[in-house]
PDB file of C-alpha atoms and ligand atoms in Angstrom:
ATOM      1  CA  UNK A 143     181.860  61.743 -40.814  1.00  0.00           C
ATOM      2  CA  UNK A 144     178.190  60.513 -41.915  1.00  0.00           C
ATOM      3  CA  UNK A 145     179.302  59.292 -45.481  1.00  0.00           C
ATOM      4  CA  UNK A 146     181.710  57.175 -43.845  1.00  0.00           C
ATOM      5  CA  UNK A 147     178.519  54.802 -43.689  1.00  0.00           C
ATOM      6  CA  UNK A 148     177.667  55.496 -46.922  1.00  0.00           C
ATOM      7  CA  UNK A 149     177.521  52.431 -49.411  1.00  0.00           C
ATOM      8  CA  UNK A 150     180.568  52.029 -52.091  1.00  0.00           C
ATOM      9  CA  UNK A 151     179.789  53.045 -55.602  1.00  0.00           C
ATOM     10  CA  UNK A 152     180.306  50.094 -58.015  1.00  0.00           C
ATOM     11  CA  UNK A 153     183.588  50.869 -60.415  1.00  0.00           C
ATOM     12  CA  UNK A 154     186.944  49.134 -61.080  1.00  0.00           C
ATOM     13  CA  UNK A 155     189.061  47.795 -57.650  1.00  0.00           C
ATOM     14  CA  UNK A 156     192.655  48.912 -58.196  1.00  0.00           C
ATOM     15  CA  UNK A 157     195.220  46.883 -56.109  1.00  0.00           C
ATOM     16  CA  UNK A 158     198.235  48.890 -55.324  1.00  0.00           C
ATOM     17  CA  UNK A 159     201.272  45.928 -54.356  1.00  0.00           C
ATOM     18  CA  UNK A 160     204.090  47.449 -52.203  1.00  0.00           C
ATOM     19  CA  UNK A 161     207.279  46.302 -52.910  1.00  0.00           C
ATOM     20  CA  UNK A 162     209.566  49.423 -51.741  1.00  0.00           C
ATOM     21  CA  UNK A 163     210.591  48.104 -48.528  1.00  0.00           C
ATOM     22  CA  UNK A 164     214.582  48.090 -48.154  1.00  0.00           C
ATOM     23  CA  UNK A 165     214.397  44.093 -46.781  1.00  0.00           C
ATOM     24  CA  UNK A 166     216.442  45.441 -43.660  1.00  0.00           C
ATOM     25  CA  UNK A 167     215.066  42.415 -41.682  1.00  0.00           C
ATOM     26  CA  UNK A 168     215.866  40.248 -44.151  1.00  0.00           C
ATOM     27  CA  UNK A 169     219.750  40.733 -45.005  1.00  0.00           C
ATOM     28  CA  UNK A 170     221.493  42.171 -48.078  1.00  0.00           C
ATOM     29  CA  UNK A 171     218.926  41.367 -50.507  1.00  0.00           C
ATOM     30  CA  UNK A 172     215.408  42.896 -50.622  1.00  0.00           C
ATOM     31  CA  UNK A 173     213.083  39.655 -49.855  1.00  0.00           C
ATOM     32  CA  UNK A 174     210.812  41.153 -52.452  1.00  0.00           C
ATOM     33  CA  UNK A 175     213.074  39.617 -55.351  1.00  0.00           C
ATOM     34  CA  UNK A 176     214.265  36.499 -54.072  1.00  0.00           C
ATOM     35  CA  UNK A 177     213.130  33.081 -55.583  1.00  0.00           C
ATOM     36  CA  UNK A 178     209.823  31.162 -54.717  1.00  0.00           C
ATOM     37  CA  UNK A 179     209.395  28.064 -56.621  1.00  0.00           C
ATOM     38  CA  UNK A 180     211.423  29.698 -59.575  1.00  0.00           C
ATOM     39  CA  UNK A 181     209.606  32.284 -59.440  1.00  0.00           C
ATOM     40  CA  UNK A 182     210.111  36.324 -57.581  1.00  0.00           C
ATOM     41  CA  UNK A 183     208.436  36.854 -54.623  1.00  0.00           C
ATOM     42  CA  UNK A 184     206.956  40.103 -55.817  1.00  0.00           C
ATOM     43  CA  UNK A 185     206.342  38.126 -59.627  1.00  0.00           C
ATOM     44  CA  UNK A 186     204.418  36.165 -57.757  1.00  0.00           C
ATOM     45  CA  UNK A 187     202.172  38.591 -55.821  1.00  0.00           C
ATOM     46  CA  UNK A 188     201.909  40.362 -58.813  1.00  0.00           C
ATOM     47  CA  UNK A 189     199.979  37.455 -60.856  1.00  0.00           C
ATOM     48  CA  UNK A 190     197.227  36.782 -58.266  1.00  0.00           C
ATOM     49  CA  UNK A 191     196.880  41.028 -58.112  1.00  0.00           C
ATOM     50  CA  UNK A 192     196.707  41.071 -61.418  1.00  0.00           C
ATOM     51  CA  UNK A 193     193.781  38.510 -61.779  1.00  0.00           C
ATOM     52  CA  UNK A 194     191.904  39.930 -59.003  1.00  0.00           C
ATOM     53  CA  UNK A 195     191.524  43.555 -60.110  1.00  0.00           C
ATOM     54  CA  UNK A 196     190.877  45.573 -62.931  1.00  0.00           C
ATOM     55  CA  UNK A 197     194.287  47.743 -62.008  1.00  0.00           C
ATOM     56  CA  UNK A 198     197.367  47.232 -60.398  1.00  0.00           C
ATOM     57  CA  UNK A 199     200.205  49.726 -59.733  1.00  0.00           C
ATOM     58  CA  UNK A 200     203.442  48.693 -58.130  1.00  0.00           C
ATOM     59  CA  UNK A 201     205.334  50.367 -55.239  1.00  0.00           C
ATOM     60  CA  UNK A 202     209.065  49.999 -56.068  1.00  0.00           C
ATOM     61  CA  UNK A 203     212.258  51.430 -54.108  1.00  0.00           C
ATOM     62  CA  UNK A 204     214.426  54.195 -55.409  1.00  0.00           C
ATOM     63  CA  UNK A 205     216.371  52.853 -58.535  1.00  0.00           C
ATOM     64  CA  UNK A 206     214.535  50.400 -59.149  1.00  0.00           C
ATOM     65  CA  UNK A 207     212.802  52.112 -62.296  1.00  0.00           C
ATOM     66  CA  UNK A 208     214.361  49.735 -64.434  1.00  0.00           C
ATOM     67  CA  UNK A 209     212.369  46.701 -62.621  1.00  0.00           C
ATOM     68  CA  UNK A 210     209.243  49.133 -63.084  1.00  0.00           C
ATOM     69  CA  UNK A 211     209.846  49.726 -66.700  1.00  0.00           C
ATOM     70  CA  UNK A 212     209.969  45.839 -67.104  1.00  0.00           C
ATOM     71  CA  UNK A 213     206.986  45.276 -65.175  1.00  0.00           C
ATOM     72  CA  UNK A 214     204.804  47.564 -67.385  1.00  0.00           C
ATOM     73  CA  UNK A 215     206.499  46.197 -70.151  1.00  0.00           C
ATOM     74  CA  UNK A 216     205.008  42.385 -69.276  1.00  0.00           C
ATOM     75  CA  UNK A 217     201.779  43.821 -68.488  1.00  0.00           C
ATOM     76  CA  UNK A 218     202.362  42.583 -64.764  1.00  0.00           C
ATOM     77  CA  UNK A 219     201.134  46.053 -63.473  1.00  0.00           C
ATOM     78  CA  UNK A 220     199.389  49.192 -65.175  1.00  0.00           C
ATOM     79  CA  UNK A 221     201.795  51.861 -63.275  1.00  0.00           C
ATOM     80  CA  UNK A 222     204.871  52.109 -61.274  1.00  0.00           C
ATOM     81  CA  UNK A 223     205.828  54.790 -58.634  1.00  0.00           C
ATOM     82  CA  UNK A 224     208.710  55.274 -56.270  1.00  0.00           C
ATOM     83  CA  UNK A 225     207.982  54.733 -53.020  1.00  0.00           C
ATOM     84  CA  UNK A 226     208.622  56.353 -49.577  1.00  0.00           C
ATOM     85  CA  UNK A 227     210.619  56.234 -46.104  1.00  0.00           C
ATOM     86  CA  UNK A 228     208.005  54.237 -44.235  1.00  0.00           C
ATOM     87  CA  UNK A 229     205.105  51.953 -45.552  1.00  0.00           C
ATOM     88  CA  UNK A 230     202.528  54.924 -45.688  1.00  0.00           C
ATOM     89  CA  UNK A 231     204.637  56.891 -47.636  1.00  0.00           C
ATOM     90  CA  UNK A 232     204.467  53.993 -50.176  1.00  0.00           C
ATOM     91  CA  UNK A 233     200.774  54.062 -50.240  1.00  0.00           C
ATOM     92  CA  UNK A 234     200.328  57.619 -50.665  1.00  0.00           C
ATOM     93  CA  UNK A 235     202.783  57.241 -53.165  1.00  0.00           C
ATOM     94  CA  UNK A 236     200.702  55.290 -55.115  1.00  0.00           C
ATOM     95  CA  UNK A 237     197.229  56.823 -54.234  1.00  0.00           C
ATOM     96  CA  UNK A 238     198.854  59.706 -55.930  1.00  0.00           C
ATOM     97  CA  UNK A 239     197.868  57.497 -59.364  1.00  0.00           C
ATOM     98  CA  UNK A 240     194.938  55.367 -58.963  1.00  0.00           C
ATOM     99  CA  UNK A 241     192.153  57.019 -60.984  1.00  0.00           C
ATOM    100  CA  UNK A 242     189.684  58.825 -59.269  1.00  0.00           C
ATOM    101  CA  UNK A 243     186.765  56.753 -60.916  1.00  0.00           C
ATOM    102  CA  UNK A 244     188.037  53.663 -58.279  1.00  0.00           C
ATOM    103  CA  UNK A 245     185.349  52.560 -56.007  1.00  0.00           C
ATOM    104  CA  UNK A 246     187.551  50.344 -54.504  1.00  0.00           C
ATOM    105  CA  UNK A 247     191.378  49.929 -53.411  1.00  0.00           C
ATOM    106  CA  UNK A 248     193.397  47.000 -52.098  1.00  0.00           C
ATOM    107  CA  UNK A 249     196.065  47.363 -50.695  1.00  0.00           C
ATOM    108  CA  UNK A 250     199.094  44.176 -50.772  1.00  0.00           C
ATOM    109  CA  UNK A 251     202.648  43.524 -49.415  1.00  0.00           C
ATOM    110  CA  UNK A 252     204.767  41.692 -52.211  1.00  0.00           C
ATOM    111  CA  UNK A 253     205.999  40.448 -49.398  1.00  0.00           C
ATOM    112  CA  UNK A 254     202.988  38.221 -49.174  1.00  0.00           C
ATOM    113  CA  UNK A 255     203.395  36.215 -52.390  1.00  0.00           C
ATOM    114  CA  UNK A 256     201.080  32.884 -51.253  1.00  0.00           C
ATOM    115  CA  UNK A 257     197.847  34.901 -50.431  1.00  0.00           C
ATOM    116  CA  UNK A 258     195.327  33.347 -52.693  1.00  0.00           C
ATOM    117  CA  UNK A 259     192.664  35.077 -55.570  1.00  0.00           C
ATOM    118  CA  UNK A 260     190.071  34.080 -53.225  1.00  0.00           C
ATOM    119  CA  UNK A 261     191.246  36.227 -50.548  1.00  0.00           C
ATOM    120  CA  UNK A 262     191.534  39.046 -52.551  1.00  0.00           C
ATOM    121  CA  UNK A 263     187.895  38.525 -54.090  1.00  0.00           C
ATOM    122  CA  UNK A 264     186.710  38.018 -50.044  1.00  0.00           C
ATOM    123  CA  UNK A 265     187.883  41.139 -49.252  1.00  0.00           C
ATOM    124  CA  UNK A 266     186.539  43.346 -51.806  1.00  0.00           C
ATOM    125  CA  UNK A 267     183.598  41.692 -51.760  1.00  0.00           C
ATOM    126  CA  UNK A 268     183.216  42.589 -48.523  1.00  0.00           C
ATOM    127  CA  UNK A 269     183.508  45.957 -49.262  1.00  0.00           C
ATOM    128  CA  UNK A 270     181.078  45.884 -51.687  1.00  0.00           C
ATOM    129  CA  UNK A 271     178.694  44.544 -49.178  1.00  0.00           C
ATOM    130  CA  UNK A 272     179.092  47.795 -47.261  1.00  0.00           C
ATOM    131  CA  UNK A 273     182.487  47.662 -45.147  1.00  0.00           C
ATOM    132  CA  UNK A 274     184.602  50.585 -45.034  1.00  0.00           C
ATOM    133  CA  UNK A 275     187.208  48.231 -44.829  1.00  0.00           C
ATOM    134  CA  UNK A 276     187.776  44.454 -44.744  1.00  0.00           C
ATOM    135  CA  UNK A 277     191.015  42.844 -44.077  1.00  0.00           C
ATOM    136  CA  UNK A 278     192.123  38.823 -43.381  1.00  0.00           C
ATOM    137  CA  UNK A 279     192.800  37.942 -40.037  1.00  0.00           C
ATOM    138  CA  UNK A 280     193.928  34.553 -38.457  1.00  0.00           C
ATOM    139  CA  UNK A 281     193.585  33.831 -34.733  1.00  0.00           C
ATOM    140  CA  UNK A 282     196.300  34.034 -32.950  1.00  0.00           C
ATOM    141  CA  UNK A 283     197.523  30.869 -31.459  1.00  0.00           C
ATOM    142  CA  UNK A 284     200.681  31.803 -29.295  1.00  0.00           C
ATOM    143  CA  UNK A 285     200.180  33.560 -25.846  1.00  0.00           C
ATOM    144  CA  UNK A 286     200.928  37.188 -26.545  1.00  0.00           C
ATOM    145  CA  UNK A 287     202.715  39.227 -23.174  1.00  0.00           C
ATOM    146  CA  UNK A 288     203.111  42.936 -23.326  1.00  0.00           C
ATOM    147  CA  UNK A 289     206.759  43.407 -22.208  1.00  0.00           C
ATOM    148  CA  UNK A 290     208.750  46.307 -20.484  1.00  0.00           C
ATOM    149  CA  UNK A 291     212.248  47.092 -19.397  1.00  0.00           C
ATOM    150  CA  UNK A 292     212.558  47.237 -15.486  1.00  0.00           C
ATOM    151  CA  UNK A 293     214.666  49.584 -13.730  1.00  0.00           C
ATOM    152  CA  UNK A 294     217.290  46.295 -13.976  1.00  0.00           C
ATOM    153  CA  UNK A 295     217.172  46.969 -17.783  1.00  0.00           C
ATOM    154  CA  UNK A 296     216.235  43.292 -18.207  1.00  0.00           C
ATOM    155  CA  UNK A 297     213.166  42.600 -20.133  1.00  0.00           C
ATOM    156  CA  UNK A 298     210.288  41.657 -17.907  1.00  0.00           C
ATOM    157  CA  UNK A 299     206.334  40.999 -18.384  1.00  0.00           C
ATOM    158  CA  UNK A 300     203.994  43.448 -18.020  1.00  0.00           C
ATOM    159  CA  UNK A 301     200.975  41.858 -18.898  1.00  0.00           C
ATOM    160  CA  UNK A 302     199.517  38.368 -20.324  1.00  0.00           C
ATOM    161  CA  UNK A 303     196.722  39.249 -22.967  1.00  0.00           C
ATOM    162  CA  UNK A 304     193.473  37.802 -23.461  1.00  0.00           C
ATOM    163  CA  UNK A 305     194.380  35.684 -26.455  1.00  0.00           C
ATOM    164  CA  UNK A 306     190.391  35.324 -27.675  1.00  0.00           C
ATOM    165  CA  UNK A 307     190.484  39.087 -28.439  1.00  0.00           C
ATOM    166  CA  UNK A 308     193.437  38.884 -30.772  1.00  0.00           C
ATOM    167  CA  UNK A 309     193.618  37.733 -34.268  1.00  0.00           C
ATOM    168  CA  UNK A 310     196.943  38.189 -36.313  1.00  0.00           C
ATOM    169  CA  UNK A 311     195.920  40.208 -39.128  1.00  0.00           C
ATOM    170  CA  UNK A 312     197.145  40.285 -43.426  1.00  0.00           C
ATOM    171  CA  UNK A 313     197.290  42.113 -46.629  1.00  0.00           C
ATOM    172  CA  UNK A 314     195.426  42.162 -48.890  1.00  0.00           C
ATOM    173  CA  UNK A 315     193.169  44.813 -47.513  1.00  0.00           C
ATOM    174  CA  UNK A 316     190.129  46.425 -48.779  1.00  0.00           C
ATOM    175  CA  UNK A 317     188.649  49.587 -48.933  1.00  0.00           C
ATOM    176  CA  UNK A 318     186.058  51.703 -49.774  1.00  0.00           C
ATOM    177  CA  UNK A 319     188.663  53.991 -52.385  1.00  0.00           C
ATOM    178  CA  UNK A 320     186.973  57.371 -50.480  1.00  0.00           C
ATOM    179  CA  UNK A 321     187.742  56.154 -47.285  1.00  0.00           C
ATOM    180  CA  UNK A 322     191.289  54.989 -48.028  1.00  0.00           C
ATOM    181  CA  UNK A 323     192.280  58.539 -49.304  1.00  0.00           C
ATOM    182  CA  UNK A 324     190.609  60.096 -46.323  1.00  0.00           C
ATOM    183  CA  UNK A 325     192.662  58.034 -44.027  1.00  0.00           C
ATOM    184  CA  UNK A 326     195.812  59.247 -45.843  1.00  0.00           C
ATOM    185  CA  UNK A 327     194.950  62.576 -45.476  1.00  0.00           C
ATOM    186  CA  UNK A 328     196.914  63.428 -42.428  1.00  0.00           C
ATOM    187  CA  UNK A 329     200.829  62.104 -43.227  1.00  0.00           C
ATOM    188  CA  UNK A 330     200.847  59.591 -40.491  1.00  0.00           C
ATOM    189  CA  UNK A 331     202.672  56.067 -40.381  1.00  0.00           C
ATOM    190  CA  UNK A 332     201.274  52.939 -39.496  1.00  0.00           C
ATOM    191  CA  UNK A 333     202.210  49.085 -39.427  1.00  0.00           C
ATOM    192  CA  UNK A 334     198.674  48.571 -42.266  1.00  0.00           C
ATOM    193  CA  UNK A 335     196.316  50.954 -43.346  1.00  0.00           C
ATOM    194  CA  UNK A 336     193.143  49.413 -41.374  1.00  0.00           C
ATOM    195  CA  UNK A 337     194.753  51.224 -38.661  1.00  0.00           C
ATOM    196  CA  UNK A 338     194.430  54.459 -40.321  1.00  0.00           C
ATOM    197  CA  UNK A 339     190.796  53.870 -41.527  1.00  0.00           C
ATOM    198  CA  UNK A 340     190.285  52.646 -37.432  1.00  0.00           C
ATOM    199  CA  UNK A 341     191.731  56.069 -36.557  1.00  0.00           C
ATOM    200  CA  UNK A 342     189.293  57.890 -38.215  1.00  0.00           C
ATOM    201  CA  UNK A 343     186.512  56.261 -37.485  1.00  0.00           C
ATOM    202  CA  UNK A 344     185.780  53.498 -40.071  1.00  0.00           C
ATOM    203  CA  UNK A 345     184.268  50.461 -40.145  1.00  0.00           C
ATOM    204  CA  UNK A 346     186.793  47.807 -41.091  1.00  0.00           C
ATOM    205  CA  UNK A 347     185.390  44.053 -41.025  1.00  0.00           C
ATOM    206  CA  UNK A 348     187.516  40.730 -40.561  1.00  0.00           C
ATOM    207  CA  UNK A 349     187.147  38.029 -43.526  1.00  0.00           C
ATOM    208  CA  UNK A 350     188.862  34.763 -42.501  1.00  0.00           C
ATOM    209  CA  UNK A 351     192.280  34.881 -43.188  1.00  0.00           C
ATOM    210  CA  UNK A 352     194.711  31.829 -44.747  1.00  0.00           C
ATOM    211  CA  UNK A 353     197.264  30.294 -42.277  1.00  0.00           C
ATOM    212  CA  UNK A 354     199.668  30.000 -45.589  1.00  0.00           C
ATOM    213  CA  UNK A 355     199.031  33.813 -46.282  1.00  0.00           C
ATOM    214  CA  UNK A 356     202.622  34.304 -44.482  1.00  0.00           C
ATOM    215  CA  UNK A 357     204.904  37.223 -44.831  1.00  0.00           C
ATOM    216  CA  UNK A 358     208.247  36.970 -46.178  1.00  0.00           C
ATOM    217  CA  UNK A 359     210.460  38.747 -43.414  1.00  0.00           C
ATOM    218  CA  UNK A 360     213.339  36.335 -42.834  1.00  0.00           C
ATOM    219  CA  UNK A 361     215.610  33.500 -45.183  1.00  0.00           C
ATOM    220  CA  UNK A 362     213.399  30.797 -42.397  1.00  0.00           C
ATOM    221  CA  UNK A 363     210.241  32.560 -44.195  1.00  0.00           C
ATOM    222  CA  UNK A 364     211.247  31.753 -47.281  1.00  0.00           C
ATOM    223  CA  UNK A 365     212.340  27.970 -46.970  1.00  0.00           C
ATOM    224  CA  UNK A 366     208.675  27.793 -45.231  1.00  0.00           C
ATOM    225  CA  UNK A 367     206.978  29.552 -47.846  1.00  0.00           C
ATOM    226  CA  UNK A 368     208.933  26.964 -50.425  1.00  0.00           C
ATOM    227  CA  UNK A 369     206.677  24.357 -48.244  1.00  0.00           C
ATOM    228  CA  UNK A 370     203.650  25.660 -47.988  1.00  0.00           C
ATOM    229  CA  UNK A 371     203.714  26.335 -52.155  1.00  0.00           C
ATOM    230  CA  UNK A 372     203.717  22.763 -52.715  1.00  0.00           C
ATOM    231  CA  UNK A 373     201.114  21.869 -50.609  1.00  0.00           C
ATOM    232  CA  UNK A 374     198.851  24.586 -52.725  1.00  0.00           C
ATOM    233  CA  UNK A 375     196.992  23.703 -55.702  1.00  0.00           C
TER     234      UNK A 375
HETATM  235  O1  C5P B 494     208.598  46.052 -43.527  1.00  0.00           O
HETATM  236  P1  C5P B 494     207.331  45.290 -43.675  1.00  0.00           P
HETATM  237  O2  C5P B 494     207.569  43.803 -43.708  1.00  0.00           O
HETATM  238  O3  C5P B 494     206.229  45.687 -42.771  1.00  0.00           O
HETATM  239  O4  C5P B 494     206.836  45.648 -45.150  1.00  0.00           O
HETATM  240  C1  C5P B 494     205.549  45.292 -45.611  1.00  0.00           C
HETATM  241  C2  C5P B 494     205.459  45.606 -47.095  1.00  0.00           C
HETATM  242  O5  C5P B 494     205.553  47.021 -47.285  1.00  0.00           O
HETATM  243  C3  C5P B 494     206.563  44.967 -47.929  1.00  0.00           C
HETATM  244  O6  C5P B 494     205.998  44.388 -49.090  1.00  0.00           O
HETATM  245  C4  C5P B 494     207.490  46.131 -48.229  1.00  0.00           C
HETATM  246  O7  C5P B 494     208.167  45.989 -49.486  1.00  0.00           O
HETATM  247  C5  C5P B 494     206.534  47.314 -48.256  1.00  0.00           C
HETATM  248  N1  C5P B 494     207.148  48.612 -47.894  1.00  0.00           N
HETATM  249  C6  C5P B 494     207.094  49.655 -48.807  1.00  0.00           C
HETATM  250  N2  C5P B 494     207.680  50.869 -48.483  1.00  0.00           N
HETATM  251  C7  C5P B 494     208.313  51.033 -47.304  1.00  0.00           C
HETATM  252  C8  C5P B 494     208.354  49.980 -46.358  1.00  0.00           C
HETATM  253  C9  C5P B 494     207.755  48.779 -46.680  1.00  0.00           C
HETATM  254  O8  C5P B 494     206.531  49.499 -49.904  1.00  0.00           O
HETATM  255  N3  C5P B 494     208.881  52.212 -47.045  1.00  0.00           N
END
């Protein structure tokens, strides 16, 4: 793994925004389209993409070509692919189309429509300066127990963690475009794709995250989000 070290080339950032998650969390409707200050949550994530790197594809769920066709159509994005079962499968998905001149490739959840231009040009920047990987973290400011089920089957605590260790981390995330397909090389899953790069052996930094950076999971997320949008400029 010694070009893992290895500087990134300069080239076009592509920004791949994944938006093929089924909303199970959410309810009947995929969180992805719902309003945000009149606008769609995934509209919305789209825009800052879209002014923050030279390409953008789009991660949609199956039968939702139509919404593709119409984001292509309104120059939001520069391709559309169908995504897969878990989040991964998504990004692969959409590796499968970013050119291979890239140098580098961020990665976004629609489902984080308040993250801000200037964390997207943090990150890659980042990169530039020589990170594998850089991705937005916030510290974490509840205390965080490991759980367990005891032989009761109630749910008990296992553990209190050391809270100054942990940091509560976002999309959008960075990478050097080599090491991102590298990390995608063997199918696994994972909850981001830092963890992948971790896995085999990259170098992923931590750029200051933004406490309004929040992730649309839940109809409370939304009405908070709603908030926060005002209070942005
Ligand atoms: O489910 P979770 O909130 O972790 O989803 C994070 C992001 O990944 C969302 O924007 C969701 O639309 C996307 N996703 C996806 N394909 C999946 C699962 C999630 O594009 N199979």
């Amino acid at each position: 793994m010694n070009d893992i070290d290895a500087p990134p080339s300069d080239g076009p950032v592509w920004t791949i925004v994944l938006a093929a998650g089924s909303g199970r969390r959410y309810g009947a409707h995929p969180k992805q389209y719902e309003l945000l200050g009149g606008e769609r949550v995934i509209d919305r994530a789209l825009a800052t993409c879209r002014a923050a790197a030279d390409h953008v594809v789009v991660v949609l769920a199956p039968g939702e070509d139509a919404t593709g066709e119409r984001l292509l159509d309104s120059g939001a994005a520069d391709a559309f692919v169908i995504g897969g079962a878990e989040r991964s499968d998504s990004v692969r998905s959409a590796l499968a189309v970013v050119d291979e001149d890239a140098a580098v490739i961020v990665v976004h959840d629609a489902a984080r429509p308040l993250a801000s231009a200037g964390l997207h040009a943090a990150v890659v920047a980042a990169v530039h300066a020589g990170a594998d990987a850089a991705i937005p973290a916030v510290p974490v400011v509840d205390t965080i127990k490991r759980v367990r089920t005891d032989t009761t089957g109630e749910l008990v605590v296992g553990a209190t963690l050391d809270r100054s260790e942990l940091m509560a981390v976002q999309t959008p995330q960075a990478f050097r475009a080599e090491v991102l397909h590298r990390a995608h090389v063997d199918a696994t899953d994972a909850t981001d794709d830092a963890a992948l790069v971790e896995a085999i052996g990259g170098r992923v930094v931590i750029v200051a995250g933004e406490t309004t950076n929040i992730k649309i999971t839940g109809p409370d997320d939304l009405a908070v989000a709603s908030v926060l949008l005002g209070t942005l400029g």
